[in-house]
Tab-separated table of C-alpha atoms and ligand atoms in Angstrom:
chain	number	residue	atom	x	y	z
W	20	MET	CA	-12.670	-2.820	5.261
W	21	ASN	CA	-14.712	-3.189	2.147
W	22	GLY	CA	-12.686	-4.478	-0.791
W	23	TYR	CA	-9.300	-4.538	0.914
W	24	ASN	CA	-9.375	-8.321	1.182
W	25	LYS	CA	-9.119	-8.462	-2.617
W	26	MET	CA	-5.407	-7.770	-2.085
W	27	ASP	CA	-4.993	-10.365	0.679
W	28	HIS	CA	-2.086	-12.664	0.259
W	29	VAL	CA	-3.435	-15.917	1.589
W	30	SER	CA	-5.171	-17.761	-1.176
W	31	PRO	CA	-6.307	-21.352	-1.489
W	32	SER	CA	-4.326	-23.694	-3.713
W	33	GLY	CA	-5.070	-23.463	-7.405
W	34	SER	CA	-5.895	-19.761	-7.125
W	35	PRO	CA	-3.850	-16.846	-8.557
W	36	PRO	CA	-0.161	-16.308	-7.755
W	37	LEU	CA	0.562	-15.529	-4.117
W	38	TYR	CA	2.495	-12.388	-3.358
W	39	THR	CA	5.017	-12.837	-0.547
W	40	PRO	CA	7.082	-9.644	-0.334
W	41	LEU	CA	8.602	-10.681	3.014
W	42	GLN	CA	10.004	-13.958	1.631
W	43	GLY	CA	13.416	-14.662	3.162
W	44	LYS	CA	12.974	-12.064	5.944
W	45	THR	CA	13.045	-12.783	9.663
W	46	ILE	CA	10.882	-10.580	11.861
W	47	LEU	CA	11.136	-10.398	15.628
W	48	LEU	CA	7.699	-9.738	17.069
W	49	GLY	CA	8.170	-8.129	20.488
W	50	VAL	CA	4.892	-8.398	22.382
W	51	SER	CA	4.395	-6.441	25.603
W	52	GLY	CA	1.439	-6.816	27.966
W	53	GLY	CA	-1.769	-5.015	27.019
W	54	ILE	CA	-5.213	-5.959	25.814
W	55	ALA	CA	-4.069	-5.668	22.174
W	56	VAL	CA	-1.913	-8.801	22.551
W	57	TYR	CA	-4.735	-10.729	20.864
W	58	LYS	CA	-4.364	-8.467	17.818
W	59	ALA	CA	-0.614	-9.179	17.796
W	60	ALA	CA	-1.497	-12.883	17.577
W	61	ASP	CA	-3.655	-12.192	14.519
W	62	TYR	CA	-1.013	-9.953	12.913
W	63	SER	CA	1.680	-12.611	13.503
W	64	ARG	CA	-0.272	-14.938	11.211
W	65	LYS	CA	-0.760	-12.207	8.611
W	66	ILE	CA	2.933	-11.251	8.619
W	67	ARG	CA	3.812	-14.905	8.191
W	68	ALA	CA	1.430	-15.117	5.226
W	69	LEU	CA	3.507	-12.368	3.554
W	70	GLY	CA	6.390	-14.852	3.511
W	71	ALA	CA	8.344	-13.869	6.661
W	72	ARG	CA	9.644	-16.038	9.452
W	73	VAL	CA	8.061	-14.510	12.585
W	74	ILE	CA	9.777	-15.110	15.933
W	75	PRO	CA	7.663	-14.033	18.920
W	76	VAL	CA	9.289	-12.524	21.999
W	77	MET	CA	6.814	-11.935	24.833
W	78	THR	CA	7.129	-10.103	28.129
W	79	MET	CA	5.856	-12.024	31.138
W	80	HIS	CA	2.849	-9.674	31.316
W	81	ALA	CA	2.013	-10.343	27.658
W	82	THR	CA	1.817	-14.073	28.399
W	83	GLU	CA	-0.998	-13.330	30.875
W	84	PHE	CA	-3.180	-11.964	28.056
W	85	VAL	CA	-2.511	-14.674	25.447
W	86	SER	CA	-0.649	-17.921	26.021
W	87	PRO	CA	2.728	-18.329	24.273
W	88	ILE	CA	1.274	-21.588	22.938
W	89	SER	CA	-1.053	-19.558	20.685
W	90	PHE	CA	1.869	-17.558	19.273
W	91	ALA	CA	3.900	-20.750	18.816
W	92	ALA	CA	1.027	-22.357	16.904
W	93	LEU	CA	0.404	-19.288	14.721
W	94	THR	CA	4.056	-18.685	13.844
W	95	GLY	CA	5.455	-22.234	13.957
W	96	GLU	CA	8.319	-20.922	16.118
W	97	LYS	CA	9.601	-21.205	19.656
W	98	VAL	CA	8.405	-18.241	21.739
W	99	TYR	CA	11.031	-16.384	23.773
W	100	THR	CA	9.899	-15.077	27.134
W	101	ASP	CA	12.649	-15.269	29.741
W	102	LEU	CA	16.202	-13.934	29.553
W	103	PHE	CA	17.608	-16.509	31.942
W	104	SER	CA	16.197	-19.785	30.659
W	105	MET	CA	18.821	-20.764	28.113
W	106	GLU	CA	18.338	-23.998	26.277
W	107	ARG	CA	21.854	-24.150	24.916
W	108	ALA	CA	24.554	-22.867	27.216
W	109	GLU	CA	26.906	-21.971	24.351
W	110	THR	CA	24.566	-19.328	22.862
W	111	ILE	CA	23.149	-16.224	24.480
W	112	PRO	CA	19.630	-16.137	23.005
W	113	HIS	CA	19.056	-12.380	22.798
W	114	ILE	CA	22.382	-11.872	20.998
W	115	GLY	CA	21.728	-14.739	18.580
W	116	LEU	CA	18.218	-13.474	17.817
W	117	ALA	CA	19.430	-9.897	17.363
W	118	ARG	CA	21.946	-11.111	14.779
W	119	SER	CA	19.507	-13.270	12.845
W	120	ALA	CA	16.628	-10.831	12.244
W	121	ASP	CA	15.894	-8.111	9.681
W	122	ILE	CA	13.516	-6.038	11.799
W	123	LEU	CA	12.103	-5.827	15.329
W	124	LEU	CA	8.470	-4.907	15.951
W	125	LEU	CA	7.277	-3.711	19.360
W	126	LEU	CA	3.638	-4.645	18.905
W	127	PRO	CA	1.755	-3.753	20.979
W	128	ALA	CA	4.115	-1.292	22.657
W	129	THR	CA	2.844	-0.456	26.136
W	130	ALA	CA	3.681	2.763	27.989
W	131	ASN	CA	6.092	0.650	30.038
W	132	ILE	CA	8.115	-0.743	27.104
W	133	LEU	CA	8.212	2.724	25.458
W	134	SER	CA	9.626	4.102	28.687
W	135	LYS	CA	12.175	1.324	29.112
W	136	ALA	CA	13.312	1.550	25.468
W	137	ALA	CA	13.574	5.338	25.602
W	138	HIS	CA	15.872	5.098	28.633
W	139	GLY	CA	17.861	2.008	27.761
W	140	LEU	CA	16.543	-0.151	30.604
W	141	ALA	CA	17.153	-3.847	30.019
W	142	ASP	CA	15.574	-5.967	32.752
W	143	ASP	CA	13.875	-8.699	30.745
W	144	PHE	CA	14.305	-10.541	27.458
W	145	LEU	CA	12.417	-8.066	25.236
W	146	SER	CA	14.019	-4.870	26.542
W	147	THR	CA	17.457	-6.522	26.410
W	148	LEU	CA	16.827	-7.697	22.864
W	149	PHE	CA	15.826	-4.160	21.881
W	150	LEU	CA	19.166	-2.774	23.066
W	151	ALA	CA	21.103	-5.583	21.405
W	152	PHE	CA	19.298	-5.295	18.066
W	153	PRO	CA	21.240	-3.242	15.502
W	154	GLY	CA	18.535	-3.187	12.767
W	155	PRO	CA	15.345	-1.118	12.364
W	156	ALA	CA	12.781	-1.326	15.157
W	157	LEU	CA	9.190	-0.139	14.811
W	158	PHE	CA	6.965	0.786	17.754
W	159	PHE	CA	3.183	0.333	17.611
W	160	PRO	CA	1.829	1.945	20.813
W	161	SER	CA	-1.403	0.719	22.377
W	162	MET	CA	-2.742	1.892	25.721
W	163	ASN	CA	-5.476	3.867	27.459
W	164	SER	CA	-5.805	7.345	25.899
W	165	ASN	CA	-4.855	9.159	29.129
W	166	MET	CA	-1.729	7.057	29.447
W	167	TYR	CA	-0.888	7.843	25.811
W	168	ALA	CA	-1.521	11.571	26.247
W	169	HIS	CA	0.573	11.757	29.434
W	170	PRO	CA	3.601	14.033	28.960
W	171	ALA	CA	5.879	11.226	30.153
W	172	THR	CA	4.674	8.897	27.380
W	173	GLN	CA	4.824	11.663	24.780
W	174	ALA	CA	8.367	12.564	25.851
W	175	ASN	CA	9.395	8.910	25.594
W	176	ILE	CA	7.961	8.698	22.069
W	177	GLU	CA	9.797	11.867	21.030
W	178	ARG	CA	13.005	10.506	22.505
W	179	LEU	CA	12.640	7.235	20.564
W	180	LYS	CA	11.987	9.217	17.358
W	181	SER	CA	15.094	11.307	18.029
W	182	PHE	CA	17.083	8.040	18.096
W	183	GLY	CA	15.708	7.351	14.586
W	184	TYR	CA	12.953	4.857	15.493
W	185	ARG	CA	9.564	4.956	13.779
W	186	VAL	CA	6.467	5.079	15.960
W	187	VAL	CA	3.286	4.064	14.111
W	188	GLY	CA	-0.191	4.914	15.414
W	189	PRO	CA	-2.034	4.625	17.694
W	190	ASP	CA	-5.513	4.905	16.181
W	191	THR	CA	-8.416	6.863	17.590
W	192	GLY	CA	-11.651	5.086	18.554
W	193	GLU	CA	-13.316	3.022	21.248
W	194	MET	CA	-10.892	1.224	23.538
W	195	ALA	CA	-11.102	-1.915	25.650
W	196	CYS	CA	-11.728	0.148	28.800
W	197	GLY	CA	-14.789	1.709	27.134
W	198	ASP	CA	-13.168	5.143	26.710
W	199	GLN	CA	-13.109	6.904	23.346
W	200	GLY	CA	-9.791	8.356	22.375
W	201	LYS	CA	-6.360	7.896	20.911
W	202	GLY	CA	-4.687	4.696	22.012
W	203	ARG	CA	-5.890	1.763	19.897
W	204	LEU	CA	-3.279	-0.391	18.201
W	205	ALA	CA	-2.880	0.598	14.510
W	206	GLY	CA	-5.006	-1.454	12.102
W	207	TRP	CA	-3.554	-4.195	9.919
W	208	PRO	CA	-3.277	-2.156	6.659
W	209	VAL	CA	-1.212	0.493	8.474
W	210	VAL	CA	0.945	-2.099	10.256
W	211	LYS	CA	1.522	-4.001	7.010
W	212	GLU	CA	2.597	-0.900	5.076
W	213	ALA	CA	4.909	0.248	7.888
W	214	ILE	CA	6.693	-3.130	7.927
W	215	LEU	CA	7.012	-3.265	4.136
W	216	LYS	CA	8.356	0.283	4.020
W	217	ALA	CA	10.922	-0.473	6.723
W	218	ILE	CA	12.089	-3.572	4.816
W	219	ASN	CA	12.187	-1.994	1.321
W	220	PRO	CA	15.227	-0.100	0.000
W	221	GLN	CA	14.110	3.549	-0.337
W	222	THR	CA	14.848	3.810	-4.071
W	223	LEU	CA	12.211	6.539	-4.582
W	224	ASP	CA	13.123	8.465	-1.435
W	225	GLY	CA	11.401	11.871	-1.434
W	226	ILE	CA	10.388	11.658	-5.128
W	227	LYS	CA	6.999	13.294	-5.849
W	228	VAL	CA	4.692	10.876	-7.621
W	229	LEU	CA	1.211	11.529	-8.999
W	230	ILE	CA	-1.010	8.521	-9.721
W	231	SER	CA	-4.513	8.478	-11.180
W	232	ALA	CA	-6.705	5.426	-10.559
W	233	GLY	CA	-10.173	3.950	-10.871
W	234	PRO	CA	-13.056	4.738	-13.205
W	235	THR	CA	-14.873	8.015	-13.768
W	236	ARG	CA	-18.654	8.555	-13.731
W	237	GLU	CA	-20.323	10.645	-16.400
W	238	TYR	CA	-23.744	11.761	-15.218
W	239	LEU	CA	-26.892	11.796	-17.356
W	240	ASP	CA	-28.992	13.145	-14.514
W	241	PRO	CA	-28.700	13.264	-10.685
W	242	VAL	CA	-29.159	9.481	-10.323
W	243	ARG	CA	-27.683	7.862	-13.462
W	244	TYR	CA	-24.202	7.708	-14.900
W	245	ILE	CA	-22.036	5.979	-17.513
W	246	SER	CA	-18.920	4.321	-16.116
W	247	ASN	CA	-16.631	1.295	-16.598
W	248	ARG	CA	-15.507	-1.771	-14.647
W	249	SER	CA	-12.215	-0.388	-13.335
W	250	SER	CA	-11.776	-1.289	-9.632
W	251	GLY	CA	-8.726	0.896	-8.924
W	252	LEU	CA	-6.727	-2.141	-7.732
W	253	MET	CA	-3.808	-1.593	-10.152
W	254	GLY	CA	-3.495	2.142	-9.476
W	255	TYR	CA	-3.739	1.632	-5.703
W	256	ALA	CA	-1.067	-1.105	-5.923
W	257	MET	CA	1.167	1.355	-7.850
W	258	ALA	CA	0.609	3.885	-5.045
W	259	ARG	CA	1.398	1.414	-2.249
W	260	ILE	CA	4.635	0.191	-3.849
W	261	ALA	CA	5.804	3.786	-4.481
W	262	LEU	CA	5.106	4.633	-0.814
W	263	ARG	CA	6.993	1.535	0.330
W	264	ARG	CA	9.982	2.742	-1.698
W	265	GLY	CA	9.914	6.160	-0.030
W	266	ALA	CA	8.025	8.286	-2.601
W	267	ARG	CA	5.628	11.070	-1.635
W	268	VAL	CA	2.463	9.974	-3.404
W	269	THR	CA	-0.624	11.897	-4.480
W	270	LEU	CA	-3.483	9.671	-5.599
W	271	VAL	CA	-6.288	11.104	-7.732
W	272	SER	CA	-8.994	8.481	-7.642
W	273	GLY	CA	-12.365	7.922	-9.196
W	274	PRO	CA	-15.023	6.136	-7.073
W	275	VAL	CA	-13.772	2.713	-5.899
W	276	SER	CA	-14.525	0.432	-2.957
W	277	ILE	CA	-10.975	0.074	-1.622
W	278	PRO	CA	-9.466	2.321	1.064
W	279	ALA	CA	-6.756	4.869	0.219
W	280	PRO	CA	-3.302	3.597	1.225
W	281	PRO	CA	-2.017	4.982	4.536
W	282	ASP	CA	0.162	8.107	4.099
W	283	VAL	CA	-1.067	8.941	0.593
W	284	GLU	CA	-2.213	12.467	-0.286
W	285	PHE	CA	-5.705	11.588	-1.474
W	286	SER	CA	-7.720	13.543	-4.032
W	287	PRO	CA	-11.105	11.922	-4.740
W	288	VAL	CA	-12.894	12.831	-7.994
W	289	GLU	CA	-15.939	11.566	-9.861
W	290	THR	CA	-16.090	12.762	-13.454
W	291	ALA	CA	-13.528	12.859	-16.282
W	292	GLY	CA	-13.663	16.671	-16.067
W	293	GLU	CA	-12.852	16.591	-12.348
W	294	MET	CA	-10.055	14.121	-12.974
W	295	GLU	CA	-8.626	16.343	-15.691
W	296	ASP	CA	-8.672	19.400	-13.394
W	297	ALA	CA	-7.102	17.554	-10.461
W	298	VAL	CA	-4.413	15.747	-12.486
W	299	LEU	CA	-3.348	18.820	-14.469
W	300	ARG	CA	-3.208	20.956	-11.299
W	301	LEU	CA	-1.286	18.359	-9.262
W	302	SER	CA	1.058	17.475	-12.144
W	303	GLN	CA	2.883	20.805	-11.864
W	304	ASP	CA	5.420	19.654	-9.283
W	305	ALA	CA	5.266	15.866	-9.806
W	306	GLN	CA	8.445	14.209	-11.018
W	307	ILE	CA	6.669	11.004	-12.039
W	308	ILE	CA	3.075	10.744	-13.284
W	309	VAL	CA	1.324	7.396	-13.706
W	310	MET	CA	-2.060	7.482	-15.473
W	311	THR	CA	-3.655	4.222	-14.366
W	312	ALA	CA	-7.191	5.633	-14.383
W	313	ALA	CA	-9.801	4.344	-16.807
W	314	VAL	CA	-11.017	7.798	-17.791
W	315	ALA	CA	-14.335	7.860	-19.665
W	316	ASP	CA	-13.804	8.832	-23.317
W	317	TYR	CA	-17.296	10.303	-23.672
W	318	SER	CA	-19.583	12.273	-21.417
W	319	PRO	CA	-23.291	13.161	-21.926
W	320	ALA	CA	-23.610	16.498	-23.760
W	321	VAL	CA	-26.277	17.542	-21.258
W	322	ARG	CA	-26.581	16.613	-17.585
W	323	ALA	CA	-30.294	16.847	-16.770
W	324	VAL	CA	-30.999	18.750	-13.565
W	325	GLN	CA	-33.866	16.409	-12.629
W	326	LYS	CA	-34.214	12.651	-13.045
W	327	ILE	CA	-35.026	11.849	-16.690
W	328	LYS	CA	-38.559	10.391	-16.911
W	329	LYS	CA	-39.428	7.331	-18.934
W	330	GLY	CA	-41.963	7.944	-21.741
W	331	VAL	CA	-40.589	7.652	-25.254
W	332	PRO	CA	-39.947	4.061	-26.417
W	333	LYS	CA	-36.515	4.908	-27.809
W	334	LEU	CA	-34.047	7.280	-26.186
W	335	SER	CA	-30.765	8.448	-27.757
W	336	LEU	CA	-27.878	9.941	-25.872
W	337	ASP	CA	-25.737	12.731	-27.195
W	338	LEU	CA	-22.143	12.162	-26.037
W	339	ILE	CA	-19.166	14.478	-26.285
W	340	GLN	CA	-15.553	13.318	-26.231
W	341	THR	CA	-13.644	14.117	-23.047
W	342	LYS	CA	-10.175	15.647	-23.076
W	343	ASP	CA	-7.320	13.128	-23.250
W	344	ILE	CA	-5.462	13.880	-20.017
W	345	LEU	CA	-2.408	11.745	-20.818
W	346	SER	CA	-1.824	13.506	-24.155
W	347	GLN	CA	-2.208	16.880	-22.437
W	348	LEU	CA	0.324	15.921	-19.747
W	349	VAL	CA	2.825	14.940	-22.441
W	350	LYS	CA	2.227	18.263	-24.263
W	351	ASP	CA	2.776	20.233	-21.014
W	352	ARG	CA	5.628	18.011	-19.826
W	353	LYS	CA	7.894	19.701	-17.271
W	354	ASP	CA	11.668	19.400	-17.353
W	355	ARG	CA	12.785	15.861	-16.393
W	356	GLN	CA	9.209	14.712	-15.754
W	357	ILE	CA	8.512	11.003	-16.394
W	358	ILE	CA	5.032	10.137	-17.690
W	359	VAL	CA	3.631	6.592	-17.759
W	360	GLY	CA	0.369	5.563	-19.421
W	361	PHE	CA	-1.770	2.458	-19.197
W	362	CYS	CA	-3.738	0.862	-22.008
W	363	ALA	CA	-6.808	-1.360	-21.736
W	364	GLU	CA	-7.753	-3.454	-24.790
W	365	THR	CA	-9.927	-6.412	-25.651
W	366	GLN	CA	-8.172	-7.298	-28.944
W	367	ASP	CA	-4.908	-6.678	-30.877
W	368	LEU	CA	-3.088	-5.725	-27.675
W	369	ARG	CA	0.390	-5.264	-29.196
W	370	THR	CA	-0.787	-3.300	-32.238
W	371	GLN	CA	-3.050	-1.024	-30.190
W	372	ALA	CA	-0.385	-0.477	-27.518
W	373	LEU	CA	2.224	0.512	-30.124
W	374	ARG	CA	-0.296	2.882	-31.738
W	375	LYS	CA	-1.214	4.494	-28.398
W	376	ILE	CA	2.378	5.044	-27.238
W	377	ARG	CA	3.141	6.730	-30.604
W	378	GLN	CA	-0.017	8.850	-30.500
W	379	LYS	CA	0.086	9.927	-26.845
W	380	GLY	CA	3.871	10.002	-26.274
W	381	PRO	CA	4.385	8.681	-22.679
W	382	ASP	CA	7.784	7.309	-21.571
W	383	LEU	CA	6.267	3.865	-20.949
W	384	LEU	CA	2.904	2.291	-21.672
W	385	ILE	CA	1.569	-0.608	-19.606
W	386	ALA	CA	-0.854	-2.579	-21.763
W	387	ASN	CA	-3.307	-5.216	-20.601
W	388	ASP	CA	-6.003	-7.324	-22.201
W	389	VAL	CA	-9.026	-6.705	-19.996
W	390	SER	CA	-11.129	-9.420	-21.652
W	391	GLN	CA	-9.276	-12.186	-19.746
W	392	SER	CA	-10.914	-13.482	-16.571
W	393	ASP	CA	-7.658	-13.491	-14.530
W	394	ALA	CA	-6.318	-10.112	-15.674
W	395	GLY	CA	-7.394	-6.515	-15.965
W	396	PHE	CA	-10.481	-5.147	-14.254
W	397	ASP	CA	-11.576	-6.116	-10.739
W	398	VAL	CA	-9.234	-9.090	-10.143
W	399	PRO	CA	-6.113	-9.205	-7.925
W	400	THR	CA	-3.861	-10.360	-10.771
W	401	ASN	CA	-2.824	-8.962	-14.130
W	402	ARG	CA	-0.750	-9.878	-17.181
W	403	VAL	CA	0.789	-6.926	-19.005
W	404	LEU	CA	3.129	-5.761	-21.734
W	405	ILE	CA	5.528	-2.936	-20.902
W	406	VAL	CA	5.955	-0.941	-24.102
W	407	SER	CA	8.782	1.561	-24.713
W	408	PRO	CA	8.592	4.499	-27.147
W	409	GLY	CA	11.102	2.773	-29.449
W	410	GLY	CA	8.739	-0.192	-29.801
W	411	ASP	CA	10.479	-2.584	-27.377
W	412	ILE	CA	7.969	-4.805	-25.609
W	413	GLU	CA	8.561	-6.648	-22.324
W	414	SER	CA	5.932	-9.299	-21.687
W	415	LEU	CA	5.289	-10.093	-18.024
W	416	PRO	CA	3.541	-13.289	-16.870
W	417	LEU	CA	0.388	-13.429	-14.740
W	418	LEU	CA	1.345	-11.751	-11.467
W	419	HIS	CA	-0.299	-10.382	-8.349
W	420	LYS	CA	-0.938	-6.676	-8.977
W	421	GLU	CA	1.461	-5.641	-6.188
W	422	GLU	CA	4.269	-7.728	-7.691
W	423	LEU	CA	3.463	-6.289	-11.094
W	424	ALA	CA	3.590	-2.791	-9.610
W	425	GLU	CA	7.065	-3.626	-8.265
W	426	ARG	CA	8.229	-4.642	-11.754
W	427	ILE	CA	6.742	-1.488	-13.279
W	428	TRP	CA	8.405	0.694	-10.628
W	429	ASP	CA	11.733	-1.066	-11.355
W	430	ARG	CA	11.383	0.037	-14.993
W	431	ILE	CA	10.392	3.587	-13.995
W	432	SER	CA	13.392	3.742	-11.615
W	433	GLY	CA	15.583	2.807	-14.594
W	434	LEU	CA	14.244	5.858	-16.472
W	435	LEU	CA	14.843	8.008	-13.374
W	436	HIS	CA	18.401	6.723	-13.140
W	437	ASN	CA	19.044	7.609	-16.807
W	438	LEU	CA	17.962	11.214	-16.076
W	439	SER	CA	20.579	11.675	-13.355
G	508	CTP	N1	-6.589	8.516	-20.796
G	508	CTP	C1	-6.608	9.842	-20.459
G	508	CTP	N2	-7.706	10.601	-20.729
G	508	CTP	C2	-8.752	10.073	-21.381
G	508	CTP	C3	-8.748	8.724	-21.750
G	508	CTP	C4	-7.646	7.960	-21.424
G	508	CTP	O1	-5.644	10.331	-19.878
G	508	CTP	N3	-9.798	10.857	-21.633
G	508	CTP	C5	-5.377	7.747	-20.485
G	508	CTP	C6	-5.589	6.553	-19.555
G	508	CTP	O2	-5.458	6.937	-18.199
G	508	CTP	C7	-4.486	5.614	-19.988
G	508	CTP	C8	-4.322	5.898	-21.457
G	508	CTP	O3	-4.893	7.185	-21.676
G	508	CTP	O4	-3.262	5.901	-19.352
G	508	CTP	C9	-4.989	4.918	-22.380
G	508	CTP	O5	-6.342	4.739	-22.023
G	508	CTP	P1	-7.257	3.684	-22.768
G	508	CTP	O6	-8.606	3.694	-22.146
G	508	CTP	O7	-6.530	2.388	-22.928
G	508	CTP	O8	-7.325	4.264	-24.249
G	508	CTP	P2	-8.089	5.435	-24.889
G	508	CTP	O9	-7.108	6.502	-25.190
G	508	CTP	O10	-9.242	5.820	-24.059
G	508	CTP	O11	-8.535	4.819	-26.269
G	508	CTP	P3	-9.639	3.679	-26.600
G	508	CTP	O12	-10.717	3.814	-25.559
G	508	CTP	O13	-10.079	4.058	-27.961
G	508	CTP	O14	-8.930	2.375	-26.551
């Protein structure tokens, strides 16, 4: 997906700080036998890159699609396949594994493993491990679309959900058998977010959050516009972390080249006027509003209906100031609403940030110097000041934008806590 790799976590040495949100976690990767086993091999590497220890558990059928040696090489772990081959007589492997792990993934989950799990059958290592595992388990179905649509499979999925398990996907598209339909294993961004949500404490559970992100475009004519270098990375990272903590997130976004996070309510806009309309409308029932967007301050007084022709040697533009959305939100603030602003500067960061928080009145202002090459616009890292209305300033070091978003959400949660 275009742009998504900007947030990837594997980076060569000497490059910006890595973000490893699964550091210290142990993930059991339960692989059952379908064509998507090769994707599970790829995901095992990606999950490991997020900092987790990944222990593969394969059904015998899964080993016919991809050798356990591949999983062992990708995860650096022993691969469990057979309930009865114990290496050490004093430990029962499925019990030991069930105790040691934070989460169990059934990925891919075939119709067969869904059926066995839904009915408590335990006739091999993976299905036995599932029953013995007391923590959260996530199912990622993958199968032929007719098998998925079959009432038996659907009933099994409903039964697993009624036990409290999360079932993620499948996607719709072309499948290995050549059919089009619903049955493809969920893509990596969806899988990643589901794991991170399952691991994260739900500190924003059910809270309604509105986030604006990206640049706006102010049109001169049908083909030309004035804009800025905002990539949307910071606002999208704020949205992903809020979702991982259980918030219901609406994202109003200017044009960017990164995909909307899975499960977000997405409201795409182009101009500052459209952003103003969308944000003010959607702010009515939001408990927390985060204005990350780099809204244009000026817009052409006239938008020509046809393409402006070249001719005169010197052309002047008449620009009109746009409405300041953040100030308006503060003026219209609802009871117990928390409003957070951002601030992009190229000089005098502290002075300008203190001026802006006084002038606009948000509960926090996140200020960054966008003239630095490793911070601000269009890079995966940022270095910010968190400014409070009283003038307190917390200075954060250079961090991956997702880690920064975590720190910012920690501060916002503190404000939320003070309200209750
Ligand atoms: N903002 C807004 N509406 C605008 C302009 C900015 O809501 N028309 C918000 C931004 O989303 C951000 C904050 O105001 O949360 C500060 O934006 P920034 O661009 O740093 O400052 P400006 O107010 O635009 O001032 P200047 O360009 O003079 O620095």
